[in-house]
Amino acid sequence: LIITFSLLISFPKTQHFDVVLDPTGEFQLIIFQQSISILDVGDEIGVFDANGVVESCDMDTLCSEPNYGEVLVGAGVWTGEQLEISAIMSIDLSDFNGPILNGAVDGNSVVVKIWDASEEMEHTVQEVTWSSGSGHFGDMILAASELEVVVEVEPTVAINEFFFRAAVGTSVPDYVE
């Protein structure tokens, strides 16, 4: 009698967009509606603030100003249905001798990036059609009904002939074609 055991091991797929900010308690809901046509199931959406608080600053860190720059504040995986992403918002507690916490800043533009799972390529969304809101953090409701990406084609280089180490005394130079 032979008994066979099968062990199914599942390795979780890590997301391309990995939000590493600690939640501040303040969030911005951003809705990506089912009408978006350029996404396939399994693609990822990353929500960024191009000038958000990247590194907090408080009395303990001995800095006078926080660092500002591009920061990932929310992400999700497209399932073909409406996707709601809660973006982490920065909180400025400096008036109370507290820190300025990491996250998106009210009034800054929402930047959307897409991870195309089939191509394993990240794209910055060039145009977002907002069915609700103006596309700025702090809007009451932000709902995107369509995304437009301009795919840049990388130039290719083909080497089809090369010649080097020509015989001494010949007039043929080294070259690459």
Short mmCIF file of C-alpha atoms in Angstrom, two decimals:
data_model
loop_
_atom_site.label_atom_id
_atom_site.label_comp_id
_atom_site.label_asym_id
_atom_site.label_seq_id
_atom_site.Cartn_x
_atom_site.Cartn_y
_atom_site.Cartn_z
CA LEU A 1 0.00 0.00 0.00
CA ILE A 2 1.45 3.33 -1.06
CA ILE A 3 0.05 6.51 0.43
CA THR A 4 0.80 9.77 -1.32
CA PHE A 5 0.46 13.11 0.39
CA SER A 6 0.29 16.27 -1.57
CA LEU A 7 1.41 19.48 0.02
CA LEU A 8 0.07 22.61 -1.55
CA ILE A 9 2.24 25.56 -0.80
CA SER A 10 0.98 28.96 -1.71
CA PHE A 11 3.34 31.87 -2.04
CA PRO A 12 1.54 35.19 -1.84
CA LYS A 13 2.13 37.48 -4.80
CA THR A 14 3.62 40.73 -3.62
CA GLN A 15 2.17 43.90 -4.99
CA HIS A 16 4.22 46.26 -7.13
CA PHE A 17 2.90 49.30 -5.25
CA ASP A 18 3.64 48.76 -1.56
CA VAL A 19 2.47 51.55 0.75
CA VAL A 20 5.00 51.82 3.57
CA LEU A 21 3.58 54.86 5.38
CA ASP A 22 2.12 54.47 8.84
CA PRO A 23 -1.56 55.47 8.85
CA THR A 24 -2.11 58.94 10.28
CA GLY A 25 -5.82 58.53 10.93
CA GLU A 26 -6.73 60.89 8.06
CA PHE A 27 -7.60 59.44 4.66
CA GLN A 28 -8.80 60.55 1.23
CA LEU A 29 -11.20 58.17 -0.50
CA ILE A 30 -10.44 57.83 -4.21
CA ILE A 31 -12.86 55.78 -6.29
CA PHE A 32 -11.83 54.14 -9.57
CA GLN A 33 -15.06 53.32 -11.38
CA GLN A 34 -15.82 50.13 -13.28
CA SER A 35 -16.02 52.18 -16.51
CA ILE A 36 -12.21 52.41 -16.74
CA SER A 37 -11.33 50.61 -19.96
CA ILE A 38 -7.53 50.39 -19.97
CA LEU A 39 -7.17 48.13 -16.94
CA ASP A 40 -7.07 44.34 -16.91
CA VAL A 41 -7.80 42.15 -13.90
CA GLY A 42 -4.60 41.94 -11.85
CA ASP A 43 -3.28 45.38 -12.84
CA GLU A 44 -2.44 47.66 -9.95
CA ILE A 45 -3.21 51.30 -9.28
CA GLY A 46 -0.87 53.45 -7.21
CA VAL A 47 -1.98 56.83 -5.86
CA PHE A 48 0.84 59.32 -5.32
CA ASP A 49 1.36 62.89 -4.16
CA ALA A 50 4.22 64.40 -6.17
CA ASN A 51 4.94 66.87 -3.34
CA GLY A 52 3.71 65.05 -0.24
CA VAL A 53 5.43 64.60 3.10
CA VAL A 54 8.02 61.86 2.56
CA GLU A 55 9.79 62.08 5.89
CA SER A 56 8.18 63.39 9.05
CA CYS A 57 9.87 65.95 11.22
CA ASP A 58 9.39 66.64 14.91
CA MET A 59 11.36 67.91 17.87
CA ASP A 60 13.07 64.54 18.35
CA THR A 61 14.47 64.28 14.81
CA LEU A 62 16.30 67.63 15.05
CA CYS A 63 15.11 68.96 11.71
CA SER A 64 13.28 72.18 11.02
CA GLU A 65 11.25 71.08 8.00
CA PRO A 66 9.92 67.72 6.80
CA ASN A 67 11.12 66.33 3.47
CA TYR A 68 8.70 66.78 0.59
CA GLY A 69 8.64 64.75 -2.62
CA GLU A 70 6.85 61.95 -4.42
CA VAL A 71 5.19 59.60 -1.96
CA LEU A 72 2.94 56.57 -2.51
CA VAL A 73 -0.13 57.15 -0.33
CA GLY A 74 -2.49 54.40 -1.52
CA ALA A 75 -2.70 51.35 -3.78
CA GLY A 76 -5.01 48.59 -4.91
CA VAL A 77 -5.38 45.69 -7.34
CA TRP A 78 -7.95 45.97 -10.13
CA THR A 79 -10.55 43.18 -10.13
CA GLY A 80 -12.72 44.51 -12.94
CA GLU A 81 -15.10 46.07 -10.42
CA GLN A 82 -15.11 49.52 -8.83
CA LEU A 83 -12.00 49.98 -6.66
CA GLU A 84 -11.89 52.22 -3.59
CA ILE A 85 -8.49 53.33 -2.35
CA SER A 86 -8.00 55.14 0.97
CA ALA A 87 -5.01 57.44 0.52
CA ILE A 88 -3.05 58.36 3.65
CA MET A 89 -3.16 62.10 4.33
CA SER A 90 -0.48 64.13 6.08
CA ILE A 91 -1.35 65.82 9.36
CA ASP A 92 0.41 68.97 10.52
CA LEU A 93 0.55 69.00 14.31
CA SER A 94 3.37 71.57 14.49
CA ASP A 95 1.04 74.24 15.97
CA PHE A 96 0.85 71.98 19.03
CA ASN A 97 4.61 71.25 19.12
CA GLY A 98 3.91 67.95 17.37
CA PRO A 99 5.20 66.41 14.15
CA ILE A 100 4.15 66.85 10.55
CA LEU A 101 3.16 63.30 9.64
CA ASN A 102 3.87 61.58 6.30
CA GLY A 103 1.24 61.49 3.55
CA ALA A 104 -0.54 63.48 0.88
CA VAL A 105 -1.02 67.22 1.41
CA ASP A 106 -4.41 68.93 1.02
CA GLY A 107 -4.61 70.84 -2.26
CA ASN A 108 -1.90 68.86 -4.08
CA SER A 109 -2.77 67.06 -7.32
CA VAL A 110 -3.48 63.33 -7.28
CA VAL A 111 -0.94 61.42 -9.40
CA VAL A 112 -2.00 57.97 -10.62
CA LYS A 113 0.35 55.24 -11.81
CA ILE A 114 -0.54 51.83 -13.20
CA TRP A 115 1.37 48.57 -12.97
CA ASP A 116 0.48 46.58 -16.09
CA ALA A 117 0.76 43.01 -14.80
CA SER A 118 0.83 41.39 -18.26
CA GLU A 119 3.71 43.59 -19.48
CA GLU A 120 5.34 43.92 -16.04
CA MET A 121 5.65 47.63 -16.69
CA GLU A 122 4.77 50.77 -14.73
CA HIS A 123 2.99 53.64 -16.50
CA THR A 124 2.21 57.15 -15.27
CA VAL A 125 -1.36 58.11 -16.10
CA GLN A 126 -1.29 61.22 -18.31
CA GLU A 127 -4.98 62.08 -18.09
CA VAL A 128 -7.59 61.21 -15.47
CA THR A 129 -11.25 61.87 -16.21
CA TRP A 130 -12.74 62.85 -12.87
CA SER A 131 -16.50 62.20 -12.75
CA SER A 132 -16.48 63.76 -9.30
CA GLY A 133 -13.95 66.16 -7.81
CA SER A 134 -11.13 68.17 -9.36
CA GLY A 135 -8.28 65.70 -8.87
CA HIS A 136 -6.81 67.38 -5.79
CA PHE A 137 -6.33 65.87 -2.36
CA GLY A 138 -8.89 67.32 0.02
CA ASP A 139 -11.82 67.20 -2.44
CA MET A 140 -14.99 65.92 -0.80
CA ILE A 141 -15.37 63.12 -3.36
CA LEU A 142 -12.81 61.93 -5.91
CA ALA A 143 -14.07 59.46 -8.51
CA ALA A 144 -12.16 58.57 -11.70
CA SER A 145 -14.21 57.26 -14.63
CA GLU A 146 -11.36 56.87 -17.15
CA LEU A 147 -7.57 56.83 -17.27
CA GLU A 148 -5.33 57.59 -20.25
CA VAL A 149 -1.76 56.39 -20.55
CA VAL A 150 0.69 57.38 -23.24
CA VAL A 151 2.93 54.38 -23.81
CA GLU A 152 6.40 55.44 -24.81
CA VAL A 153 8.14 53.04 -27.13
CA GLU A 154 11.78 52.55 -26.28
CA PRO A 155 14.07 52.79 -29.27
CA THR A 156 15.82 49.58 -30.23
CA VAL A 157 19.36 49.26 -31.46
CA ALA A 158 20.37 46.47 -33.81
CA ILE A 159 24.01 45.70 -34.58
CA ASN A 160 24.11 43.85 -37.84
CA GLU A 161 27.81 43.98 -38.70
CA PHE A 162 31.11 44.80 -37.03
CA PHE A 163 34.70 44.63 -38.08
CA PHE A 164 37.72 45.10 -35.89
CA ARG A 165 41.40 44.32 -35.78
CA ALA A 166 41.94 44.87 -39.45
CA ALA A 167 45.12 43.45 -40.85
CA VAL A 168 48.14 45.72 -40.60
CA GLY A 169 48.70 47.67 -43.75
CA THR A 170 45.09 47.52 -45.02
CA SER A 171 42.94 50.56 -45.55
CA VAL A 172 39.86 48.99 -43.86
CA PRO A 173 39.13 50.76 -40.56
CA ASP A 174 37.47 49.18 -37.50
CA TYR A 175 33.70 49.83 -37.59
CA VAL A 176 30.27 48.88 -36.25
CA GLU A 177 27.17 49.01 -38.42
#
